[in-house]
Amino acid sequence: MPKKLPTIPAPNSLKLRKSLSISGLLALVRKEFEQVKEYRIKTITYKLADVLRSALARFGLKYPSLLQFEPNRQEPILRANLKNLYGIERAPSDTQMREILDPVAPEALRPAFRQIHHELQRQKVLKNTNI
């Protein structure tokens, strides 16, 4: 038997929390991505933190693949979203992104997601869930 879904709260009863908005959560992630150690020694065109943010943006903006993101990369609306939400001035190509991110250990990214989890706990969002 399926679980009973929680009731939907009345719109005026919801408290908006700035730290839990998309911009607030992305700010946490941006800060943590800046802490990921740069492993490259050669000339760097894109900082590792920018490439990590670009990858997150491509996932967050619901592009099914890196290749489908490519032709839209220069559209004004997408560029504005990349800059305002993700803090990205220029997004690397899919090939550049793969080459830069493949050597990055997944453990290096865990602090960013721990920060999100911590903020959800701090704001008591996870209090009444089975997560």
CSV table of N, CA and C in Angstrom, one decimal:
chain,number,residue,atom,x,y,z
A,1,MET,N,0.8,-1.2,0.0
A,1,MET,CA,0.0,0.0,0.0
A,1,MET,C,0.9,1.2,0.0
A,2,PRO,N,0.6,2.2,-0.9
A,2,PRO,CA,1.5,3.4,-1.0
A,2,PRO,C,1.3,4.3,0.3
A,3,LYS,N,2.4,5.0,0.5
A,3,LYS,CA,2.4,5.9,1.7
A,3,LYS,C,1.5,7.0,1.4
A,4,LYS,N,0.9,7.5,2.4
A,4,LYS,CA,0.0,8.7,2.3
A,4,LYS,C,0.9,9.9,2.1
A,5,LEU,N,0.5,10.7,1.1
A,5,LEU,CA,1.3,12.0,0.9
A,5,LEU,C,0.9,13.0,1.9
A,6,PRO,N,1.9,13.8,2.3
A,6,PRO,CA,1.6,14.9,3.3
A,6,PRO,C,0.7,15.9,2.7
A,7,THR,N,0.0,16.6,3.6
A,7,THR,CA,-1.0,17.6,3.1
A,7,THR,C,-0.2,18.8,2.6
A,8,ILE,N,-0.8,19.5,1.7
A,8,ILE,CA,-0.2,20.7,1.1
A,8,ILE,C,-0.5,21.9,2.0
A,9,PRO,N,0.5,22.6,2.6
A,9,PRO,CA,0.2,23.8,3.4
A,9,PRO,C,-0.5,24.9,2.7
A,10,ALA,N,-1.2,25.7,3.4
A,10,ALA,CA,-1.8,26.9,2.8
A,10,ALA,C,-0.7,27.9,2.4
A,11,PRO,N,-0.8,28.5,1.2
A,11,PRO,CA,0.2,29.4,0.8
A,11,PRO,C,0.7,30.5,1.8
A,12,ASN,N,-0.2,31.1,2.5
A,12,ASN,CA,0.1,32.1,3.5
A,12,ASN,C,0.8,31.6,4.7
A,13,SER,N,0.8,30.2,4.9
A,13,SER,CA,1.5,29.7,6.1
A,13,SER,C,2.9,29.3,5.8
A,14,LEU,N,3.4,29.4,4.6
A,14,LEU,CA,4.8,29.0,4.2
A,14,LEU,C,5.7,30.2,4.6
A,15,LYS,N,6.8,29.8,5.2
A,15,LYS,CA,7.9,30.8,5.5
A,15,LYS,C,9.0,30.6,4.4
A,16,LEU,N,9.3,31.7,3.7
A,16,LEU,CA,10.3,31.7,2.8
A,16,LEU,C,11.7,31.9,3.5
A,17,ARG,N,12.6,31.0,3.2
A,17,ARG,CA,13.9,31.1,3.8
A,17,ARG,C,14.9,31.4,2.7
A,18,LYS,N,15.6,32.5,2.9
A,18,LYS,CA,16.5,32.9,1.8
A,18,LYS,C,17.6,31.9,1.6
A,19,SER,N,18.1,31.3,2.7
A,19,SER,CA,19.2,30.3,2.6
A,19,SER,C,18.8,29.1,1.9
A,20,LEU,N,17.5,28.8,1.8
A,20,LEU,CA,17.0,27.6,1.1
A,20,LEU,C,16.5,27.9,-0.3
A,21,SER,N,16.6,29.1,-0.7
A,21,SER,CA,16.2,29.5,-2.1
A,21,SER,C,17.3,28.9,-3.0
A,22,ILE,N,17.0,28.8,-4.3
A,22,ILE,CA,18.0,28.3,-5.2
A,22,ILE,C,19.3,29.1,-5.2
A,23,SER,N,19.1,30.4,-5.1
A,23,SER,CA,20.3,31.3,-5.1
A,23,SER,C,21.1,31.1,-3.8
A,24,GLY,N,20.4,30.9,-2.7
A,24,GLY,CA,21.1,30.6,-1.4
A,24,GLY,C,21.8,29.3,-1.4
A,25,LEU,N,21.2,28.3,-1.9
A,25,LEU,CA,21.9,27.0,-1.9
A,25,LEU,C,23.0,27.0,-2.9
A,26,LEU,N,22.8,27.6,-4.0
A,26,LEU,CA,23.9,27.7,-5.0
A,26,LEU,C,25.1,28.5,-4.5
A,27,ALA,N,24.8,29.5,-3.7
A,27,ALA,CA,25.9,30.3,-3.0
A,27,ALA,C,26.8,29.3,-2.1
A,28,LEU,N,26.1,28.5,-1.4
A,28,LEU,CA,26.8,27.5,-0.6
A,28,LEU,C,27.7,26.6,-1.4
A,29,VAL,N,27.2,26.1,-2.5
A,29,VAL,CA,27.9,25.2,-3.4
A,29,VAL,C,29.1,26.0,-4.0
A,30,ARG,N,28.8,27.2,-4.5
A,30,ARG,CA,29.9,28.0,-5.1
A,30,ARG,C,31.1,28.1,-4.2
A,31,LYS,N,30.8,28.4,-2.9
A,31,LYS,CA,31.8,28.6,-1.9
A,31,LYS,C,32.6,27.4,-1.7
A,32,GLU,N,31.9,26.2,-1.7
A,32,GLU,CA,32.6,25.0,-1.5
A,32,GLU,C,33.5,24.6,-2.7
A,33,PHE,N,32.9,24.9,-3.9
A,33,PHE,CA,33.7,24.5,-5.1
A,33,PHE,C,35.0,25.3,-5.2
A,34,GLU,N,35.0,26.5,-4.6
A,34,GLU,CA,36.2,27.3,-4.6
A,34,GLU,C,37.3,26.7,-3.7
A,35,GLN,N,36.9,25.8,-2.8
A,35,GLN,CA,37.8,25.1,-2.0
A,35,GLN,C,38.4,23.8,-2.6
A,36,VAL,N,37.9,23.3,-3.7
A,36,VAL,CA,38.4,22.1,-4.3
A,36,VAL,C,39.8,22.5,-4.9
A,37,LYS,N,40.7,21.7,-4.6
A,37,LYS,CA,42.1,22.0,-4.9
A,37,LYS,C,42.3,21.8,-6.4
A,38,GLU,N,43.0,22.8,-7.0
A,38,GLU,CA,43.3,22.8,-8.4
A,38,GLU,C,44.4,21.8,-8.6
A,39,TYR,N,44.3,20.8,-9.5
A,39,TYR,CA,45.3,19.8,-9.7
A,39,TYR,C,46.1,20.1,-11.0
A,40,ARG,N,45.7,21.0,-11.8
A,40,ARG,CA,46.4,21.3,-13.1
A,40,ARG,C,47.6,22.2,-12.8
A,41,ILE,N,48.6,22.0,-13.6
A,41,ILE,CA,49.8,22.8,-13.5
A,41,ILE,C,50.0,23.7,-14.7
A,42,LYS,N,49.5,23.2,-15.9
A,42,LYS,CA,49.7,23.9,-17.1
A,42,LYS,C,48.9,25.2,-17.1
A,43,THR,N,48.9,25.9,-18.2
A,43,THR,CA,48.1,27.2,-18.4
A,43,THR,C,46.7,26.8,-18.2
A,44,ILE,N,46.0,27.6,-17.4
A,44,ILE,CA,44.6,27.3,-17.1
A,44,ILE,C,43.7,28.4,-17.7
A,45,THR,N,42.8,27.9,-18.6
A,45,THR,CA,41.9,28.8,-19.2
A,45,THR,C,40.6,29.0,-18.4
A,46,TYR,N,40.2,27.9,-17.7
A,46,TYR,CA,39.0,27.9,-16.9
A,46,TYR,C,39.4,27.4,-15.5
A,47,LYS,N,39.1,28.2,-14.5
A,47,LYS,CA,39.4,27.8,-13.1
A,47,LYS,C,38.5,26.5,-12.8
A,48,LEU,N,39.1,25.6,-12.0
A,48,LEU,CA,38.4,24.4,-11.7
A,48,LEU,C,37.0,24.7,-11.1
A,49,ALA,N,36.9,25.7,-10.2
A,49,ALA,CA,35.6,26.0,-9.6
A,49,ALA,C,34.6,26.4,-10.6
A,50,ASP,N,35.0,27.2,-11.7
A,50,ASP,CA,34.1,27.6,-12.7
A,50,ASP,C,33.6,26.4,-13.5
A,51,VAL,N,34.5,25.4,-13.8
A,51,VAL,CA,34.1,24.2,-14.5
A,51,VAL,C,33.2,23.4,-13.7
A,52,LEU,N,33.4,23.3,-12.4
A,52,LEU,CA,32.5,22.6,-11.5
A,52,LEU,C,31.1,23.2,-11.5
A,53,ARG,N,31.1,24.6,-11.4
A,53,ARG,CA,29.8,25.3,-11.5
A,53,ARG,C,29.1,25.1,-12.8
A,54,SER,N,29.9,25.1,-13.9
A,54,SER,CA,29.3,24.8,-15.2
A,54,SER,C,28.7,23.5,-15.3
A,55,ALA,N,29.3,22.5,-14.8
A,55,ALA,CA,28.7,21.1,-14.8
A,55,ALA,C,27.5,21.1,-14.0
A,56,LEU,N,27.5,21.7,-12.8
A,56,LEU,CA,26.3,21.8,-12.0
A,56,LEU,C,25.1,22.5,-12.7
A,57,ALA,N,25.5,23.6,-13.4
A,57,ALA,CA,24.5,24.4,-14.2
A,57,ALA,C,23.9,23.5,-15.3
A,58,ARG,N,24.7,22.8,-16.0
A,58,ARG,CA,24.1,22.0,-17.0
A,58,ARG,C,23.2,20.9,-16.5
A,59,PHE,N,23.5,20.4,-15.3
A,59,PHE,CA,22.6,19.4,-14.7
A,59,PHE,C,21.3,20.2,-14.2
A,60,GLY,N,21.5,21.3,-13.5
A,60,GLY,CA,20.4,22.0,-12.9
A,60,GLY,C,19.5,22.7,-13.9
A,61,LEU,N,20.0,23.0,-15.1
A,61,LEU,CA,19.2,23.6,-16.1
A,61,LEU,C,18.5,22.5,-17.0
A,62,LYS,N,18.6,21.3,-16.6
A,62,LYS,CA,17.9,20.1,-17.2
A,62,LYS,C,18.3,19.8,-18.7
A,63,TYR,N,19.5,20.0,-19.0
A,63,TYR,CA,20.0,19.6,-20.3
A,63,TYR,C,20.3,18.1,-20.3
A,64,PRO,N,19.7,17.3,-21.2
A,64,PRO,CA,19.8,15.9,-21.2
A,64,PRO,C,21.3,15.4,-21.4
A,65,SER,N,22.1,16.3,-22.1
A,65,SER,CA,23.4,15.9,-22.4
A,65,SER,C,24.3,17.1,-22.5
A,66,LEU,N,25.6,17.0,-22.4
A,66,LEU,CA,26.5,18.1,-22.6
A,66,LEU,C,26.4,18.6,-24.0
A,67,LEU,N,26.2,17.7,-25.0
A,67,LEU,CA,26.2,18.1,-26.4
A,67,LEU,C,25.0,19.0,-26.7
A,68,GLN,N,23.9,18.7,-26.0
A,68,GLN,CA,22.7,19.5,-26.3
A,68,GLN,C,22.8,20.9,-25.6
A,69,PHE,N,23.6,21.0,-24.6
A,69,PHE,CA,23.9,22.3,-24.0
A,69,PHE,C,24.7,23.2,-24.9
A,70,GLU,N,25.6,22.6,-25.7
A,70,GLU,CA,26.6,23.3,-26.5
A,70,GLU,C,26.0,24.4,-27.4
A,71,PRO,N,25.0,24.1,-28.2
A,71,PRO,CA,24.5,25.2,-29.1
A,71,PRO,C,23.8,26.3,-28.4
A,72,ASN,N,23.3,26.1,-27.2
A,72,ASN,CA,22.6,27.1,-26.5
A,72,ASN,C,23.4,27.9,-25.6
A,73,ARG,N,24.7,27.6,-25.5
A,73,ARG,CA,25.6,28.2,-24.5
A,73,ARG,C,25.7,29.7,-24.6
A,74,GLN,N,25.5,30.3,-25.8
A,74,GLN,CA,25.7,31.7,-26.0
A,74,GLN,C,24.4,32.5,-26.1
A,75,GLU,N,23.2,31.8,-25.9
A,75,GLU,CA,21.9,32.5,-25.9
A,75,GLU,C,21.9,33.5,-24.7
A,76,PRO,N,21.3,34.6,-24.9
A,76,PRO,CA,21.3,35.7,-23.8
A,76,PRO,C,20.6,35.2,-22.5
A,77,ILE,N,19.5,34.5,-22.6
A,77,ILE,CA,18.8,34.1,-21.4
A,77,ILE,C,19.6,33.1,-20.6
A,78,LEU,N,20.2,32.1,-21.4
A,78,LEU,CA,21.0,31.1,-20.7
A,78,LEU,C,22.3,31.7,-20.1
A,79,ARG,N,22.9,32.6,-20.8
A,79,ARG,CA,24.1,33.3,-20.3
A,79,ARG,C,23.7,34.1,-19.0
A,80,ALA,N,22.6,34.7,-19.0
A,80,ALA,CA,22.1,35.5,-17.8
A,80,ALA,C,21.9,34.5,-16.6
A,81,ASN,N,21.3,33.4,-16.9
A,81,ASN,CA,21.1,32.4,-15.8
A,81,ASN,C,22.4,31.9,-15.3
A,82,LEU,N,23.3,31.6,-16.2
A,82,LEU,CA,24.6,31.1,-15.8
A,82,LEU,C,25.4,32.1,-14.9
A,83,LYS,N,25.3,33.3,-15.3
A,83,LYS,CA,26.0,34.4,-14.6
A,83,LYS,C,25.3,34.7,-13.2
A,84,ASN,N,24.0,34.9,-13.2
A,84,ASN,CA,23.3,35.3,-12.0
A,84,ASN,C,23.1,34.1,-11.0
A,85,LEU,N,22.8,33.0,-11.5
A,85,LEU,CA,22.5,31.9,-10.6
A,85,LEU,C,23.8,31.1,-10.2
A,86,TYR,N,24.6,30.9,-11.2
A,86,TYR,CA,25.8,30.0,-11.0
A,86,TYR,C,27.1,30.7,-10.9
A,87,GLY,N,27.1,32.0,-11.2
A,87,GLY,CA,28.4,32.8,-11.1
A,87,GLY,C,29.4,32.5,-12.2
A,88,ILE,N,28.9,32.1,-13.4
A,88,ILE,CA,29.7,31.7,-14.5
A,88,ILE,C,29.7,32.8,-15.6
A,89,GLU,N,30.9,33.3,-15.9
A,89,GLU,CA,31.0,34.2,-17.0
A,89,GLU,C,31.1,33.5,-18.3
A,90,ARG,N,31.9,32.5,-18.4
A,90,ARG,CA,32.1,31.7,-19.6
A,90,ARG,C,32.1,30.2,-19.3
A,91,ALA,N,31.2,29.5,-20.0
A,91,ALA,CA,31.2,28.1,-19.8
A,91,ALA,C,32.1,27.3,-20.8
A,92,PRO,N,32.8,26.4,-20.3
A,92,PRO,CA,33.7,25.6,-21.2
A,92,PRO,C,32.9,24.7,-22.1
A,93,SER,N,33.5,24.3,-23.2
A,93,SER,CA,32.8,23.3,-24.1
A,93,SER,C,32.7,22.0,-23.4
A,94,ASP,N,31.9,21.1,-24.0
A,94,ASP,CA,31.7,19.8,-23.4
A,94,ASP,C,33.0,19.0,-23.3
A,95,THR,N,33.8,19.1,-24.4
A,95,THR,CA,35.1,18.4,-24.4
A,95,THR,C,36.0,18.9,-23.3
A,96,GLN,N,36.1,20.2,-23.2
A,96,GLN,CA,37.0,20.8,-22.2
A,96,GLN,C,36.5,20.4,-20.8
A,97,MET,N,35.2,20.4,-20.6
A,97,MET,CA,34.6,20.0,-19.3
A,97,MET,C,35.0,18.6,-18.9
A,98,ARG,N,34.8,17.7,-19.9
A,98,ARG,CA,35.1,16.3,-19.6
A,98,ARG,C,36.6,16.1,-19.2
A,99,GLU,N,37.5,16.8,-20.0
A,99,GLU,CA,38.9,16.6,-19.8
A,99,GLU,C,39.3,17.2,-18.4
A,100,ILE,N,38.7,18.3,-18.0
A,100,ILE,CA,39.1,18.9,-16.7
A,100,ILE,C,38.5,18.1,-15.6
A,101,LEU,N,37.2,17.7,-15.7
A,101,LEU,CA,36.5,17.0,-14.5
A,101,LEU,C,36.8,15.6,-14.4
A,102,ASP,N,37.2,14.9,-15.4
A,102,ASP,CA,37.5,13.4,-15.2
A,102,ASP,C,38.5,13.1,-14.1
A,103,PRO,N,39.6,13.8,-14.0
A,103,PRO,CA,40.5,13.5,-12.9
A,103,PRO,C,40.0,13.9,-11.5
A,104,VAL,N,39.0,14.7,-11.4
A,104,VAL,CA,38.5,15.1,-10.0
A,104,VAL,C,37.9,14.0,-9.3
A,105,ALA,N,38.4,13.7,-8.1
A,105,ALA,CA,37.8,12.7,-7.3
A,105,ALA,C,36.4,13.1,-6.7
A,106,PRO,N,35.5,12.2,-6.7
A,106,PRO,CA,34.2,12.5,-6.2
A,106,PRO,C,34.2,13.0,-4.7
A,107,GLU,N,35.2,12.5,-4.0
A,107,GLU,CA,35.3,12.9,-2.6
A,107,GLU,C,35.6,14.4,-2.4
A,108,ALA,N,36.2,15.0,-3.5
A,108,ALA,CA,36.5,16.4,-3.4
A,108,ALA,C,35.2,17.3,-3.5
A,109,LEU,N,34.1,16.7,-4.0
A,109,LEU,CA,32.8,17.4,-4.1
A,109,LEU,C,31.9,17.2,-2.9
A,110,ARG,N,32.2,16.2,-2.1
A,110,ARG,CA,31.3,15.9,-1.0
A,110,ARG,C,31.0,17.1,0.0
A,111,PRO,N,32.0,17.9,0.3
A,111,PRO,CA,31.7,19.0,1.2
A,111,PRO,C,30.6,20.0,0.7
A,112,ALA,N,30.5,20.2,-0.6
A,112,ALA,CA,29.5,21.0,-1.1
A,112,ALA,C,28.1,20.5,-0.8
A,113,PHE,N,28.0,19.2,-1.0
A,113,PHE,CA,26.7,18.6,-0.8
A,113,PHE,C,26.4,18.4,0.7
A,114,ARG,N,27.5,18.2,1.5
A,114,ARG,CA,27.3,18.2,3.0
A,114,ARG,C,26.8,19.6,3.5
A,115,GLN,N,27.3,20.6,2.9
A,115,GLN,CA,26.8,22.0,3.2
A,115,GLN,C,25.3,22.1,3.0
A,116,ILE,N,24.9,21.6,1.8
A,116,ILE,CA,23.4,21.7,1.6
A,116,ILE,C,22.6,20.9,2.6
A,117,HIS,N,23.1,19.7,2.9
A,117,HIS,CA,22.4,18.8,3.9
A,117,HIS,C,22.4,19.5,5.2
A,118,HIS,N,23.6,20.1,5.6
A,118,HIS,CA,23.7,20.8,6.9
A,118,HIS,C,22.7,21.9,7.0
A,119,GLU,N,22.6,22.7,5.9
A,119,GLU,CA,21.6,23.8,5.9
A,119,GLU,C,20.2,23.3,6.0
A,120,LEU,N,19.9,22.3,5.3
A,120,LEU,CA,18.5,21.7,5.4
A,120,LEU,C,18.2,21.2,6.8
A,121,GLN,N,19.2,20.6,7.5
A,121,GLN,CA,19.1,20.2,8.9
A,121,GLN,C,18.9,21.4,9.8
A,122,ARG,N,19.8,22.4,9.6
A,122,ARG,CA,19.7,23.6,10.4
A,122,ARG,C,18.4,24.3,10.3
A,123,GLN,N,17.8,24.3,9.1
A,123,GLN,CA,16.5,25.0,8.9
A,123,GLN,C,15.3,24.1,9.3
A,124,LYS,N,15.7,22.9,9.8
A,124,LYS,CA,14.7,21.9,10.2
A,124,LYS,C,13.8,21.4,9.1
A,125,VAL,N,14.3,21.4,7.9
A,125,VAL,CA,13.5,20.9,6.7
A,125,VAL,C,13.4,19.4,6.8
A,126,LEU,N,14.5,18.8,7.3
A,126,LEU,CA,14.5,17.3,7.3
A,126,LEU,C,13.9,16.7,8.6
A,127,LYS,N,13.4,17.5,9.4
A,127,LYS,CA,13.0,17.1,10.7
A,127,LYS,C,11.9,16.0,10.7
A,128,ASN,N,10.9,16.2,9.8
A,128,ASN,CA,9.8,15.3,9.8
A,128,ASN,C,9.8,14.4,8.5
A,129,THR,N,10.9,14.1,8.0
A,129,THR,CA,11.0,13.3,6.8
A,129,THR,C,11.8,12.0,7.2
A,130,ASN,N,11.7,11.1,6.3
A,130,ASN,CA,12.4,9.8,6.5
A,130,ASN,C,13.7,9.7,5.7
A,131,ILE,N,14.3,10.9,5.5
A,131,ILE,CA,15.5,10.9,4.7
A,131,ILE,C,16.7,10.5,5.6
